[in-house]
Coordinates of C-alpha atoms and ligand atoms in Angstrom, one line a residue:
M991 CA 87.3 101.5 70.5
D992 CA 88.9 104.6 70.1
R993 CA 92.7 104.3 70.6
K994 CA 94.4 107.5 70.5
I995 CA 96.1 106.9 73.7
P996 CA 98.9 104.7 72.8
Y997 CA 99.1 101.2 74.2
K998 CA 102.6 102.2 76.2
I999 CA 103.0 105.9 77.1
Y1000 CA 106.9 106.2 77.5
L1001 CA 108.6 109.3 78.3
K1002 CA 111.5 110.5 76.8
E1003 CA 114.8 110.5 78.5
T1004 CA 115.0 114.1 78.6
E1005 CA 111.2 113.8 80.3
M1006 CA 112.6 111.8 83.3
P1007 CA 112.2 112.9 86.6
R1008 CA 115.9 114.3 87.8
Q1009 CA 114.5 114.6 91.5
W1010 CA 112.6 112.2 94.1
Y1011 CA 109.7 113.7 95.8
N1012 CA 109.0 113.2 99.9
M1013 CA 105.5 113.2 100.6
R1014 CA 106.4 113.8 104.5
A1015 CA 107.2 117.4 103.5
D1016 CA 103.6 118.3 102.4
M1017 CA 101.6 116.1 104.9
I1018 CA 100.0 117.9 107.4
N1019 CA 99.9 115.3 110.1
K1020 CA 103.7 114.1 109.9
P1021 CA 104.3 110.6 110.5
A1022 CA 104.9 110.0 114.3
P1023 CA 108.7 109.9 114.6
L1024 CA 110.9 106.6 115.3
L1025 CA 112.0 106.0 118.2
N1026 CA 115.3 104.5 119.5
P1027 CA 114.7 101.1 120.7
E1028 CA 117.2 101.3 123.8
T1029 CA 116.0 104.7 125.2
L1030 CA 112.5 105.0 123.5
Q1031 CA 113.3 108.7 122.5
P1032 CA 113.1 109.9 118.9
L1033 CA 115.8 108.5 116.8
T1034 CA 118.4 110.9 115.8
E1035 CA 121.1 110.6 112.6
A1036 CA 123.8 109.6 115.3
D1037 CA 121.7 106.6 116.3
L1038 CA 121.0 105.2 112.9
E1039 CA 124.5 105.9 111.4
P1040 CA 126.0 102.4 112.7
M1041 CA 123.1 101.1 111.1
F1042 CA 122.8 102.9 107.6
C1043 CA 124.9 105.1 105.6
K1044 CA 124.9 108.6 106.4
E1045 CA 123.0 110.2 103.7
L1046 CA 120.7 107.7 103.9
C1047 CA 120.1 108.5 107.6
R1048 CA 119.6 111.9 106.7
Q1049 CA 116.8 111.2 104.2
E1050 CA 115.2 108.7 106.7
L1051 CA 114.7 111.6 109.1
D1052 CA 114.0 114.6 106.9
D1053 CA 110.1 115.3 107.1
T1054 CA 110.5 119.2 105.5
T1055 CA 112.4 118.8 102.2
P1056 CA 110.0 118.2 99.2
Y1057 CA 112.5 117.6 96.4
F1058 CA 116.0 115.7 96.5
D1059 CA 118.0 115.8 93.7
I1060 CA 119.3 112.1 92.4
P1061 CA 122.8 111.7 92.1
Q1062 CA 124.0 111.4 87.9
E1063 CA 125.2 108.2 88.8
I1064 CA 122.0 106.8 90.1
L1065 CA 120.6 108.6 87.0
N1066 CA 122.6 106.7 84.5
F1067 CA 121.9 103.3 86.2
Y1068 CA 117.9 104.2 86.0
R1069 CA 118.3 104.9 82.3
M1070 CA 119.8 101.2 81.8
Y1071 CA 115.8 100.0 82.6
R1072 CA 113.9 103.2 83.0
P1073 CA 111.4 105.2 82.1
S1074 CA 108.9 102.1 82.6
P1075 CA 106.3 101.9 80.5
L1076 CA 102.9 103.3 81.6
V1077 CA 100.4 100.8 79.7
R1078 CA 97.0 101.6 78.7
A1079 CA 94.7 98.0 79.3
Y1080 CA 93.1 97.9 76.1
C1081 CA 92.3 94.2 76.2
L1082 CA 91.8 94.1 79.6
E1083 CA 89.0 96.7 79.0
E1084 CA 87.5 95.1 76.2
M1085 CA 87.8 91.9 78.0
L1086 CA 85.8 93.5 81.1
D1087 CA 83.4 95.6 78.6
T1088 CA 83.7 98.6 81.1
P1089 CA 83.7 102.0 80.1
A1090 CA 86.8 102.4 82.3
H1091 CA 90.1 103.4 81.1
I1092 CA 92.8 101.1 82.9
Y1093 CA 96.6 102.2 83.3
Y1094 CA 99.2 100.2 84.9
K1095 CA 103.0 101.0 85.6
F1096 CA 105.1 98.2 84.5
E1097 CA 108.1 97.7 87.2
G1098 CA 109.2 94.2 85.9
N1099 CA 111.3 95.1 83.1
N1100 CA 114.6 94.6 84.9
T1101 CA 116.2 91.4 85.7
S1102 CA 115.3 91.7 89.2
G1103 CA 111.6 91.5 88.2
S1104 CA 110.2 94.5 90.5
H1105 CA 110.6 98.0 91.5
K1106 CA 113.1 97.1 94.3
L1107 CA 116.0 97.8 92.2
N1108 CA 114.8 101.8 92.2
S1109 CA 115.8 101.9 96.3
A1110 CA 118.7 99.3 95.7
I1111 CA 120.6 101.5 93.4
A1112 CA 120.3 104.5 95.5
Q1113 CA 121.3 102.4 98.7
A1114 CA 124.4 100.9 96.9
Y1115 CA 125.3 104.3 95.4
Y1116 CA 125.8 106.0 98.9
A1117 CA 127.4 103.2 100.5
K1118 CA 130.1 103.7 97.6
Q1119 CA 130.1 107.2 98.2
Q1120 CA 130.9 106.6 101.8
G1121 CA 133.7 104.4 100.9
L1122 CA 132.0 101.1 102.4
K1123 CA 133.2 97.7 101.5
G1124 CA 129.7 96.0 101.7
L1125 CA 125.9 95.7 102.6
T1126 CA 124.2 93.1 104.4
T1127 CA 120.4 92.7 103.8
E1128 CA 117.3 90.2 104.2
T1129 CA 115.3 88.5 101.8
G1130 CA 112.3 87.2 101.8
A1131 CA 110.6 86.1 98.8
G1132 CA 114.2 86.9 97.2
Q1133 CA 113.1 89.8 94.8
W1134 CA 114.9 92.7 97.2
G1135 CA 117.8 90.3 97.7
T1136 CA 118.1 90.1 94.0
A1137 CA 117.6 93.6 93.6
L1138 CA 120.2 94.5 95.9
S1139 CA 122.7 91.6 94.5
M1140 CA 122.5 93.9 91.1
A1141 CA 123.1 96.9 92.7
S1142 CA 126.1 95.9 94.5
A1143 CA 127.6 94.4 91.6
Y1144 CA 127.2 97.3 89.7
F1145 CA 129.2 99.9 92.1
G1146 CA 131.8 96.7 93.2
L1147 CA 130.4 96.3 96.7
D1148 CA 130.1 93.0 98.6
C1149 CA 126.5 91.7 99.4
N1150 CA 125.6 89.1 102.3
V1151 CA 122.0 88.3 101.9
Y1152 CA 120.1 86.5 104.8
M1153 CA 117.2 84.5 102.7
V1154 CA 114.3 83.3 104.6
R1155 CA 115.0 79.7 104.8
V1156 CA 111.7 78.3 103.5
S1157 CA 112.6 80.6 100.3
Y1158 CA 115.8 79.5 100.2
E1159 CA 114.7 76.0 99.4
Q1160 CA 111.6 76.8 97.5
K1161 CA 113.4 79.5 95.1
P1162 CA 116.7 77.9 94.4
F1163 CA 116.6 80.1 91.2
R1164 CA 116.5 83.4 92.8
R1165 CA 119.3 82.4 95.1
E1166 CA 121.3 81.5 91.7
V1167 CA 120.6 84.7 90.5
M1168 CA 122.0 86.3 93.5
R1169 CA 124.8 84.5 93.5
T1170 CA 125.5 85.1 89.7
Y1171 CA 125.8 89.0 90.5
G1172 CA 127.9 88.2 93.3
A1173 CA 126.3 88.1 96.4
S1174 CA 126.6 85.5 99.8
V1175 CA 123.1 83.7 100.4
V1176 CA 122.5 81.9 103.6
P1177 CA 119.2 80.6 104.8
S1178 CA 118.0 82.3 107.9
P1179 CA 118.1 81.7 110.6
S1180 CA 121.6 80.8 110.0
T1181 CA 124.3 79.8 112.9
Q1182 CA 126.4 83.1 111.9
T1183 CA 124.5 85.4 114.2
E1184 CA 123.6 85.3 117.8
V1185 CA 120.0 86.1 117.2
G1186 CA 119.8 83.2 114.8
R1187 CA 121.4 80.8 116.8
K1188 CA 119.2 81.9 119.6
I1189 CA 116.2 81.5 117.3
L1190 CA 117.2 78.0 116.5
E1191 CA 117.7 76.8 119.8
E1192 CA 114.4 78.0 120.7
F1193 CA 112.3 76.8 117.3
P1194 CA 114.8 73.9 115.9
G1195 CA 113.7 73.4 112.2
T1196 CA 112.1 76.6 111.6
G1197 CA 111.5 78.0 108.1
G1198 CA 111.9 81.7 109.1
S1199 CA 110.4 84.7 108.9
L1200 CA 111.2 87.9 107.2
G1201 CA 111.3 89.8 110.6
C1202 CA 114.1 87.2 112.0
A1203 CA 116.1 87.5 108.8
I1204 CA 116.4 91.2 109.7
S1205 CA 117.5 91.1 113.0
E1206 CA 120.5 88.7 111.7
A1207 CA 121.6 91.3 108.7
V1208 CA 121.4 93.9 111.4
E1209 CA 123.5 92.4 113.5
A1210 CA 126.0 91.3 110.8
A1211 CA 126.5 94.6 109.5
S1212 CA 127.2 95.9 113.2
K1213 CA 129.8 93.5 113.2
K1214 CA 131.6 93.8 110.2
E1215 CA 134.1 96.8 110.1
G1216 CA 132.8 98.8 106.6
Y1217 CA 129.3 97.1 106.4
R1218 CA 126.1 98.9 106.5
Y1219 CA 122.6 97.4 106.3
A1220 CA 120.0 98.1 103.6
L1221 CA 116.2 97.6 103.8
G1222 CA 113.9 96.8 100.7
S1223 CA 110.9 98.5 102.2
V1224 CA 109.0 100.2 105.0
L1225 CA 111.7 102.8 105.7
N1226 CA 111.3 106.4 104.3
Q1227 CA 114.3 106.2 102.6
V1228 CA 113.2 103.6 100.5
L1229 CA 109.9 105.3 99.9
L1230 CA 111.6 108.4 98.7
H1231 CA 113.5 106.6 96.3
Q1232 CA 110.4 104.7 94.9
S1233 CA 108.8 108.0 94.3
I1234 CA 110.4 107.7 90.9
I1235 CA 107.5 105.5 89.8
G1236 CA 104.7 107.9 90.8
L1237 CA 106.3 110.9 88.9
E1238 CA 106.9 109.2 85.8
T1239 CA 103.1 108.1 86.0
K1240 CA 102.1 111.3 87.0
A1241 CA 104.5 112.8 83.8
A1242 CA 103.1 110.3 81.3
L1243 CA 99.4 110.9 82.8
D1244 CA 99.9 114.7 81.9
K1245 CA 101.4 114.0 78.4
Y1246 CA 98.0 113.0 77.6
D1247 CA 95.8 115.3 80.0
I1248 CA 94.6 112.3 81.6
K1249 CA 93.5 112.6 85.3
A1250 CA 93.7 109.7 87.4
D1251 CA 90.5 109.1 89.5
V1252 CA 91.7 106.1 91.3
V1253 CA 94.9 104.8 92.0
I1254 CA 95.7 101.4 93.3
G1255 CA 98.9 99.3 94.5
C1256 CA 99.6 96.5 96.5
A1257 CA 101.1 97.0 100.4
G1258 CA 103.2 95.0 101.9
G1259 CA 105.9 97.3 103.7
G1260 CA 104.1 100.1 101.7
S1261 CA 107.1 101.2 99.5
N1262 CA 105.7 100.8 95.8
L1263 CA 102.5 102.1 96.8
A1264 CA 103.9 105.0 98.4
G1265 CA 106.2 105.5 95.4
L1266 CA 103.3 105.3 93.2
I1267 CA 101.0 107.6 95.1
A1268 CA 103.3 110.2 96.0
P1269 CA 102.4 112.6 93.3
F1270 CA 98.8 112.1 93.8
V1271 CA 98.9 112.4 97.6
R1272 CA 100.7 115.7 97.0
D1273 CA 97.6 116.6 94.4
K1274 CA 95.1 115.3 97.2
I1275 CA 96.6 117.5 100.0
K1276 CA 97.1 120.7 97.8
G1277 CA 93.2 120.2 96.6
I1278 CA 94.5 119.8 93.2
N1279 CA 93.0 116.4 92.4
D1280 CA 90.8 114.7 94.6
C1281 CA 91.3 110.8 93.3
D1282 CA 90.8 107.6 95.3
I1283 CA 93.7 105.9 96.5
I1284 CA 93.6 102.2 97.6
A1285 CA 96.0 99.8 99.1
V1286 CA 95.5 96.3 98.5
E1287 CA 97.0 93.7 101.2
P1288 CA 96.4 90.1 101.4
A1289 CA 93.4 88.7 103.7
S1290 CA 96.2 86.9 105.4
C1291 CA 98.2 89.7 106.6
P1292 CA 95.9 92.6 107.0
S1293 CA 97.9 94.8 108.6
L1294 CA 95.9 98.2 107.9
T1295 CA 92.6 96.7 107.4
R1296 CA 92.8 94.5 110.9
G1297 CA 95.8 95.8 112.6
V1298 CA 96.1 98.1 115.3
Y1299 CA 97.8 101.9 115.0
K1300 CA 100.8 101.6 117.9
Y1301 CA 104.5 101.8 118.4
D1302 CA 106.4 98.6 117.4
Y1303 CA 109.5 97.2 116.7
C1304 CA 110.2 96.4 112.7
D1305 CA 111.7 93.4 113.2
T1306 CA 111.1 90.4 115.7
G1307 CA 114.7 90.5 117.3
M1308 CA 113.7 93.7 118.4
V1309 CA 116.8 95.6 117.5
C1310 CA 115.6 97.7 114.6
P1311 CA 113.8 101.2 115.6
L1312 CA 110.2 101.5 116.7
Q1313 CA 108.0 102.8 114.5
K1314 CA 104.3 104.0 114.9
M1315 CA 102.2 102.0 112.5
Y1316 CA 99.4 99.6 111.7
T1317 CA 100.6 96.8 112.8
L1318 CA 99.8 92.8 113.6
G1319 CA 102.6 92.9 116.2
N1320 CA 106.2 92.2 115.6
G1321 CA 105.7 88.3 116.8
F1322 CA 102.9 87.9 114.1
I1323 CA 104.0 85.0 111.7
P1324 CA 101.8 85.4 108.6
S1325 CA 100.7 81.9 107.3
A1326 CA 103.0 80.8 104.1
S1327 CA 101.1 83.1 101.6
H1328 CA 102.3 82.8 97.9
A1329 CA 103.0 86.5 97.5
G1330 CA 106.2 86.6 99.7
G1331 CA 106.7 90.2 99.4
L1332 CA 103.3 91.2 101.2
R1333 CA 104.4 89.0 104.1
Y1334 CA 105.2 91.7 106.7
H1335 CA 103.7 92.5 110.0
G1336 CA 103.5 96.4 109.8
M1337 CA 103.1 99.0 107.4
S1338 CA 105.5 102.1 106.6
S1339 CA 104.8 104.8 109.2
T1340 CA 104.1 107.4 106.2
L1341 CA 101.3 105.2 104.8
S1342 CA 99.9 104.2 108.2
Q1343 CA 99.4 108.1 109.1
L1344 CA 98.0 108.4 105.5
Y1345 CA 95.5 105.7 106.3
H1346 CA 94.8 106.9 109.8
D1347 CA 93.7 110.4 108.1
K1348 CA 91.5 108.6 105.7
I1349 CA 93.8 110.1 102.5
I1350 CA 94.1 106.6 101.1
S1351 CA 91.7 103.7 102.2
A1352 CA 92.7 99.6 101.9
R1353 CA 91.1 96.6 100.8
T1354 CA 92.0 92.6 101.2
A1355 CA 92.2 90.3 98.3
I1356 CA 92.0 86.7 98.9
Q1357 CA 94.7 84.7 97.6
T1358 CA 92.6 82.2 95.2
E1359 CA 90.9 84.9 93.8
V1360 CA 94.3 87.0 93.5
F1361 CA 95.4 84.2 91.2
D1362 CA 92.5 83.8 89.4
T1363 CA 93.1 87.5 88.5
A1364 CA 96.5 86.6 87.6
Q1365 CA 95.8 83.9 85.6
E1366 CA 92.8 86.4 83.6
F1367 CA 95.5 89.2 83.1
A1368 CA 98.4 86.9 81.9
R1369 CA 96.0 85.8 79.0
V1370 CA 94.7 88.9 77.8
E1371 CA 97.6 91.4 78.7
G1372 CA 100.4 89.1 78.0
I1373 CA 102.4 89.4 81.3
L1374 CA 102.9 86.8 84.1
P1375 CA 102.3 89.3 87.1
A1376 CA 104.0 88.6 90.5
P1377 CA 101.4 87.3 93.1
E1378 CA 102.1 90.8 95.0
S1379 CA 101.1 92.7 92.1
A1380 CA 98.0 90.3 91.0
H1381 CA 96.7 91.8 94.3
A1382 CA 96.5 95.3 92.9
I1383 CA 94.9 93.9 89.4
K1384 CA 92.2 92.3 91.2
V1385 CA 90.9 95.6 92.8
A1386 CA 91.4 97.5 89.5
I1387 CA 89.2 94.9 88.0
D1388 CA 86.8 95.0 90.8
E1389 CA 87.1 99.0 90.3
A1390 CA 86.2 98.5 86.4
L1391 CA 83.3 96.5 86.9
E1392 CA 81.6 98.8 89.3
C1393 CA 82.1 101.4 86.2
K1394 CA 80.1 98.9 84.3
K1395 CA 77.4 99.3 86.4
T1396 CA 77.2 103.0 87.0
G1397 CA 78.4 103.8 83.4
E1398 CA 81.3 105.7 84.6
A1399 CA 84.5 106.5 82.5
K1400 CA 86.6 106.5 85.1
N1401 CA 90.7 106.7 84.7
I1402 CA 92.0 103.7 86.9
V1403 CA 95.6 103.6 87.4
F1404 CA 97.7 100.6 89.3
G1405 CA 100.9 99.6 90.0
L1406 CA 102.1 96.3 88.4
T1407 CA 105.5 95.9 90.5
G1408 CA 106.8 92.8 89.1
T1409 CA 106.9 89.4 87.1
G1410 CA 106.2 86.3 88.7
Y1411 CA 108.7 84.1 86.6
F1412 CA 110.3 82.8 90.2
D1413 CA 106.9 82.3 91.5
M1414 CA 105.7 79.3 89.3
Y1415 CA 105.8 77.0 92.5
A1416 CA 103.0 79.1 93.8
Y1417 CA 101.4 79.0 90.2
K1418 CA 101.7 75.1 90.0
R1419 CA 100.1 75.2 93.4
F1420 CA 97.2 76.9 91.6
N1421 CA 96.9 75.0 88.6
D1422 CA 97.0 71.7 90.3
G1423 CA 94.2 73.0 92.2
D1424 CA 95.8 72.7 95.7
M1425 CA 96.1 76.6 96.9
T1426 CA 94.1 77.2 99.9
D1427 CA 92.9 80.4 101.2
Y1428 CA 93.9 81.3 105.3
V1429 CA 92.4 84.3 107.0
P1430 CA 93.5 84.9 110.4
T1431 CA 90.7 84.5 113.3
D1432 CA 90.6 87.2 115.8
A1433 CA 92.3 85.1 118.3
E1434 CA 95.1 84.5 116.1
L1435 CA 95.4 88.4 115.6
A1436 CA 95.3 88.8 119.4
K1437 CA 98.7 86.5 119.9
G1438 CA 100.6 89.1 117.3
F1439 CA 99.0 92.0 118.9
A1440 CA 100.2 90.8 122.2
T1441 CA 103.8 90.9 121.1
I1442 CA 103.3 95.0 120.7
P1443 CA 105.5 96.5 123.4
D1444 CA 103.6 97.4 126.5
L1445 CA 104.6 101.0 126.4
E1446 CA 103.3 104.2 128.1
I1447 CA 103.0 105.5 124.5
N1448 CA 101.0 102.6 123.3
R1449 CA 98.1 103.0 126.0
Ligands
PLP867 C1 108.0 93.5 97.6 C2 107.1 93.4 96.5 C3 106.1 94.1 97.0 C4 105.8 94.4 98.2 O1 106.8 95.3 99.0 P1 106.2 97.0 99.3 O2 107.4 97.5 99.8 O3 104.9 97.1 99.9 O4 106.0 97.8 97.7 C5 105.5 94.2 95.8 N1 105.6 93.2 94.9 C6 106.4 93.1 94.3 C7 106.6 92.6 93.0 C8 107.4 92.6 95.5 O5 108.9 92.2 94.8

């Protein structure tokens, strides 16, 4: 096998992107506007300012500016763990005996273990700039809470994390990493907030959910002077910050004149996928390179593939803005899947619009097959992947095997969003043969759909 392309394509520091890219500026059909949950009118910066920092409000609503300069302080932090490598998966290709060339962008090379740090540091920076005291947030699987804890520590901000109770109990070490970085961590639902107390009264002993933890963190931020809320996915600002992944990937491919034929990423709220694909979507819209873009979601939480395209709340407590998105309903409680980062009822409005316009496609993956893939990948490529990331690996392998049938030497690029060191409980279930697959029935999905608000615009 010829190995002219290095195993790892790194960019030099001087080649690193100095701007983020906002795909929405180039989209012909823009995502529908966010709505104020009280007035149901398009959201203004003033509506958002009690919740998020000023600059982030501006980024959230801007769908015309294509490039945003990355502030120097954020670039400095990025340089501690970026550029991340684009790896040529030679060993995987050999094992599959495929003519395809497989590349993955590895975002697990930082202590938080995932891509989430790319946005956490930006959100903490703008909070510091504005002279705030601290940030509140929720975390499900724990990756986002860890990233925001690290970022807050760097800028000397207080960080309060509402951690979904099941994770709080199942992942004590995640919790301790956050505390080591100085964050306070409470299990959600908690008795600290009104919405938490209400949910506990209604469902005593509940393990909590991401939607519920979001409601608690938003309430906490609104009641504490000098605090704002930070969210790790779904929002436009997060997608913007994550574009660093795609811009680096594209720059690395360009160095060796490689044209991507297929780009694949896992999709929870959609931030890593949107970040990875941003420059490829741009090229597709501009007619420069028409590659296949595939979102992979768990069969247990299939918002793109089985959801409906409607306005819905981003959280269970219905305090967050409404987004037009592919959704399973804000009241949909996903099964206790082991890919915690993908257990969200909706999909970012930008990805939803791209999916609706058929610029991207979507597939589902079944949990035990995902873990089979994760194990296979770990054994040949060495990296122990996060279960979320393994969804993308699964489809990359499917695509490479398809190439084996057709003899095509496609360039397949996928996002390896993080490591699985804190997911060993899930790996244990898999190794012990105790892991089960759950796919919701149509009747179960109907229950979730019934929680979508019955608004004029949704009819
Ligand atoms: C959070 C997370 C995801 C999913 O979130 P997106 O916003 O859809 O990217 C995927 N992989 C890892 C490792 C995560 O931590």
